PDB file of C-alpha atoms in Angstrom:
ATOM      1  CA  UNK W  96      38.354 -10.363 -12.663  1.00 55.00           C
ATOM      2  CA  UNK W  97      40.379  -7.082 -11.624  1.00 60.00           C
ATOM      3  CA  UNK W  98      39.682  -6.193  -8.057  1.00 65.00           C
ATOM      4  CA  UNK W  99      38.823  -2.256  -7.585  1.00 69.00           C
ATOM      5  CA  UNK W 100      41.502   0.254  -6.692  1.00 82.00           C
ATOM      6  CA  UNK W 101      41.512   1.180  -2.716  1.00 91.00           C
ATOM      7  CA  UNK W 102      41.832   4.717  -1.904  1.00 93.00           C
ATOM      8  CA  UNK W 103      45.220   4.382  -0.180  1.00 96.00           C
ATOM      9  CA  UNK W 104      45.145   7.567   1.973  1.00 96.00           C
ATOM     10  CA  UNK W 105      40.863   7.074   3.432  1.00 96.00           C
ATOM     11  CA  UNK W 106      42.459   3.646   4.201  1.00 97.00           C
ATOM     12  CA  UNK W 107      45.287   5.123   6.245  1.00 97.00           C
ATOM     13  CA  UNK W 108      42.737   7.148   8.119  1.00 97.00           C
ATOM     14  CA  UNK W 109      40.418   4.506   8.831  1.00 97.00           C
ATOM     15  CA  UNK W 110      42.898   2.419   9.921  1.00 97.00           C
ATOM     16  CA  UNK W 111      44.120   5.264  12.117  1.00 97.00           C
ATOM     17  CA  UNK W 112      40.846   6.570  13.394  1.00 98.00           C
ATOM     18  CA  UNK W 113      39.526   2.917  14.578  1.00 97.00           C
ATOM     19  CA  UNK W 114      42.735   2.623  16.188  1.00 95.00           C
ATOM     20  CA  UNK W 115      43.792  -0.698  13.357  1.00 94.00           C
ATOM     21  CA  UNK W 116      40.857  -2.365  13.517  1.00 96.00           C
ATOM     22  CA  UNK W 117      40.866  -1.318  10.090  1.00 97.00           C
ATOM     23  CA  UNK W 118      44.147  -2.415   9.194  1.00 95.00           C
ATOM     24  CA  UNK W 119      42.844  -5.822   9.888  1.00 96.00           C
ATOM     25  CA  UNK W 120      40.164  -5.987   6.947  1.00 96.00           C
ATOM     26  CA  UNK W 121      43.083  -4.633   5.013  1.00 96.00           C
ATOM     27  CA  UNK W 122      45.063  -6.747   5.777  1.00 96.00           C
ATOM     28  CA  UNK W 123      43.230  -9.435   4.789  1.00 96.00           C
ATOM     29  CA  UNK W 124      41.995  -8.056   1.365  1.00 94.00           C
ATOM     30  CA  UNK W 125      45.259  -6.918   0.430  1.00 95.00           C
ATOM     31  CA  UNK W 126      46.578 -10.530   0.747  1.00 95.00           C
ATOM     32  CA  UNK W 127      43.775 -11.876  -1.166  1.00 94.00           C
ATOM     33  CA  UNK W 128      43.633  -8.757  -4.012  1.00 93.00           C
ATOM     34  CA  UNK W 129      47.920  -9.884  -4.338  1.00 93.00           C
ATOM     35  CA  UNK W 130      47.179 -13.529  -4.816  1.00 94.00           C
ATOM     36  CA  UNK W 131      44.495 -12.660  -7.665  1.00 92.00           C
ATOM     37  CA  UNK W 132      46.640  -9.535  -8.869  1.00 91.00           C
ATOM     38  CA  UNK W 133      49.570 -12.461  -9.202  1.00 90.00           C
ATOM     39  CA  UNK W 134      47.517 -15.577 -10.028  1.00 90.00           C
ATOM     40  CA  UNK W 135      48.707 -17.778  -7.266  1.00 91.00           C
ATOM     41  CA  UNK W 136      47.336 -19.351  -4.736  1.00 91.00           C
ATOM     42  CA  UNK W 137      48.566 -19.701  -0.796  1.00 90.00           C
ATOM     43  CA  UNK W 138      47.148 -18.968   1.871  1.00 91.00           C
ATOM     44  CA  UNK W 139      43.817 -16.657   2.586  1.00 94.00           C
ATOM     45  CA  UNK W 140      43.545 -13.523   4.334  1.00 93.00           C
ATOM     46  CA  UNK W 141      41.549 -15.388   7.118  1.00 94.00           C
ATOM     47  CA  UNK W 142      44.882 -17.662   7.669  1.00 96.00           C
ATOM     48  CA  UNK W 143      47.082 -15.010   7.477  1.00 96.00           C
ATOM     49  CA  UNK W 144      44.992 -13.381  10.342  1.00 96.00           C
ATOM     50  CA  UNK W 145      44.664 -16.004  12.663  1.00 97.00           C
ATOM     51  CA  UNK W 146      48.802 -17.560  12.256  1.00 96.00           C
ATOM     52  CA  UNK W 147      49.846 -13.909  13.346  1.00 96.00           C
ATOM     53  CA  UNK W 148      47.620 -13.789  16.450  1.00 96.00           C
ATOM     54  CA  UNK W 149      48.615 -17.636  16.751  1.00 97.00           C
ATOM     55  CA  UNK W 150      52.276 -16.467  16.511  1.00 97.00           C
ATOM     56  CA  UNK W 151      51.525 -13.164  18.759  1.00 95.00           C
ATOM     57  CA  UNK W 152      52.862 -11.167  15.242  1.00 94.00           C
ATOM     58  CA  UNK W 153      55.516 -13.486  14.086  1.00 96.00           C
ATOM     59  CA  UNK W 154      54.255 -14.479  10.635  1.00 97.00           C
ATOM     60  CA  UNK W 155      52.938 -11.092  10.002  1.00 95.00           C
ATOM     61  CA  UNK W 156      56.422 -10.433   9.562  1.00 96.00           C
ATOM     62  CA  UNK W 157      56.614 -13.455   7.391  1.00 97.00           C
ATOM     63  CA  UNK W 158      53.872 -12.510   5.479  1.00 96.00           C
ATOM     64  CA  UNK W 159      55.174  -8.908   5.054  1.00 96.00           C
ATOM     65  CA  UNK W 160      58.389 -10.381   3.135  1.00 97.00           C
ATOM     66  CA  UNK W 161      56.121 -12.399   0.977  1.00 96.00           C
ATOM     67  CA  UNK W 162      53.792  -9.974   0.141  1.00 96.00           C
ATOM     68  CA  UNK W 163      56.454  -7.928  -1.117  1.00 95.00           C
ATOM     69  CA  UNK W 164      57.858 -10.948  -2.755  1.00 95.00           C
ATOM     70  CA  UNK W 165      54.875 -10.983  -4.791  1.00 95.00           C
ATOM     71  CA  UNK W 166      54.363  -7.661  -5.714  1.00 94.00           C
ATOM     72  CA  UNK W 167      57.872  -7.977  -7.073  1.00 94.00           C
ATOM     73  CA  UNK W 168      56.515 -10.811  -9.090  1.00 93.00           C
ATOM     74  CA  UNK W 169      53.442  -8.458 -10.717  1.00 91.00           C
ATOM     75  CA  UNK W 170      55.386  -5.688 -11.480  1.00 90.00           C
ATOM     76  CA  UNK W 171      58.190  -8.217 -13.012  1.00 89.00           C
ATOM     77  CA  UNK W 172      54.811  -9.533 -14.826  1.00 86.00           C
ATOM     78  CA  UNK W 173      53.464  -6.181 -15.940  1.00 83.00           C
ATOM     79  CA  UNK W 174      57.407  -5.040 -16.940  1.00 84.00           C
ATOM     80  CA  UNK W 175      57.758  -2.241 -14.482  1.00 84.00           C
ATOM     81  CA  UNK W 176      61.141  -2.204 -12.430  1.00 82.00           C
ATOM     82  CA  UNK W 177      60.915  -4.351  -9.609  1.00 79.00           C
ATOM     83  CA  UNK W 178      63.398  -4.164  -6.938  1.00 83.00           C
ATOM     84  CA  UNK W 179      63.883  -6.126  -3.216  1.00 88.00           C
ATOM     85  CA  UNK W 180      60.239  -5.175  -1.579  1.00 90.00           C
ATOM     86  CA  UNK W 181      59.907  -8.066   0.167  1.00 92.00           C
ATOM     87  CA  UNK W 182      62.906  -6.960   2.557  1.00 94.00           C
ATOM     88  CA  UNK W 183      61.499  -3.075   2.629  1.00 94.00           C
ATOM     89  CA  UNK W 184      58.333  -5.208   4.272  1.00 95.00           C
ATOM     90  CA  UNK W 185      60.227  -6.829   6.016  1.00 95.00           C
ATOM     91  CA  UNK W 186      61.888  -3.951   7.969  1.00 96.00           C
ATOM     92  CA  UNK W 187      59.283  -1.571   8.004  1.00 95.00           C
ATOM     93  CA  UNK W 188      56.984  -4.574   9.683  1.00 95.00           C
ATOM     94  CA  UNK W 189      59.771  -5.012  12.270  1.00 95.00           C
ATOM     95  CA  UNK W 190      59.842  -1.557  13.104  1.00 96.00           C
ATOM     96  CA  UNK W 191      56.311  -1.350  13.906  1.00 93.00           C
ATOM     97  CA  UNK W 192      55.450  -0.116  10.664  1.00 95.00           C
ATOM     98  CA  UNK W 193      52.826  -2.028   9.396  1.00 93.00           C
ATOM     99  CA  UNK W 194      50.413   0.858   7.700  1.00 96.00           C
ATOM    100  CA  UNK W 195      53.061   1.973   5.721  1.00 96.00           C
ATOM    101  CA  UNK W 196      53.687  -1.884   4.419  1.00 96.00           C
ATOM    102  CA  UNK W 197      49.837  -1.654   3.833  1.00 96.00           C
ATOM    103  CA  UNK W 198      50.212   1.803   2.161  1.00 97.00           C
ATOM    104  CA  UNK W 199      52.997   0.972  -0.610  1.00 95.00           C
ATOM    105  CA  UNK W 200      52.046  -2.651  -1.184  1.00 95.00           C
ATOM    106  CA  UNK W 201      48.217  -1.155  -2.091  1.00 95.00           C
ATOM    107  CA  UNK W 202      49.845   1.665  -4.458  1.00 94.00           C
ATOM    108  CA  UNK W 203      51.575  -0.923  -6.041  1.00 93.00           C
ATOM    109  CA  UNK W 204      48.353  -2.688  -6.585  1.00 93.00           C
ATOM    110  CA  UNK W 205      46.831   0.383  -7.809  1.00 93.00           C
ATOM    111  CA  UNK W 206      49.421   0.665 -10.159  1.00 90.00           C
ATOM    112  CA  UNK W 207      48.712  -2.528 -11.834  1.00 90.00           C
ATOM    113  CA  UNK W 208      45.283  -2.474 -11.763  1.00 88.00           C
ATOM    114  CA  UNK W 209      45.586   1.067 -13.627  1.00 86.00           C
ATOM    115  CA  UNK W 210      47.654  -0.875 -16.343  1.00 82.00           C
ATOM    116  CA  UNK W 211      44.606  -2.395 -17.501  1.00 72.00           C
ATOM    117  CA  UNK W 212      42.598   0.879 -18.017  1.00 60.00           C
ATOM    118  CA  UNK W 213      39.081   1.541 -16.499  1.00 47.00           C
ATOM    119  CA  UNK W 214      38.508  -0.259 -14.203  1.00 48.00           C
ATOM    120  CA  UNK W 215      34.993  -3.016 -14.191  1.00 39.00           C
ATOM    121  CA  UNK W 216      33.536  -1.790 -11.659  1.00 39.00           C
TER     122      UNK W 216
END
């Protein structure tokens, strides 16, 4: 099953209006969407939550990198360039960046669930 395409910039302002609350639930669905999007499985959005609080932020960082490591892994899949994302992630997590690691790892989502046409829902 394809997951829906997320509106990219009414997530930005959500997340920006409830001051990241937000950014929380999209966190989490963004992790799960990538693990269906790249037929893997690892850990859920509910884990990923509670090892950064755990971790006061620490493996959000992780899980930046790997998130990028496996949209590098779709778009290898769906033969679009794929380049070092999981290090872009990486840095733009460590600088506080978070929303726009949120931003470009859901457009590249978008992008690959637009490769299969309309979409089911």
């Amino acid at each position: 099953m394809i997951p829906a395409e997320r509106n990219v910039a009414v997530y930005v302002i959500l997340t920006i209006v409830t001051c990241g609350i937000f950014g929380i639930y999209w966190m989490l669905v963004l992790n799960n969407d990538s693990l269906e999007a790249a037929g893997e499985s690892g850990t859920s959005g509910g884990m990923v939550l509670l090892l950064t609080v755990v971790t006061c932020g620490i493996y959000g960082i992780y899980w930046a990198y790997q998130l990028g490591q496996r949209i590098d892994r779709i778009n290898s899949r769906s033969g679009r360039y794929t380049d070092n994302s999981g290090l872009l992630y990486l840095l733009l997590q460590i600088f506080g960046l978070g929303i726009v690691t949120y931003a470009v790892a859901q457009s590249e989502l978008n992008r690959y669930y637009a490769s299969f046409g309309s979409s089911p829902y």
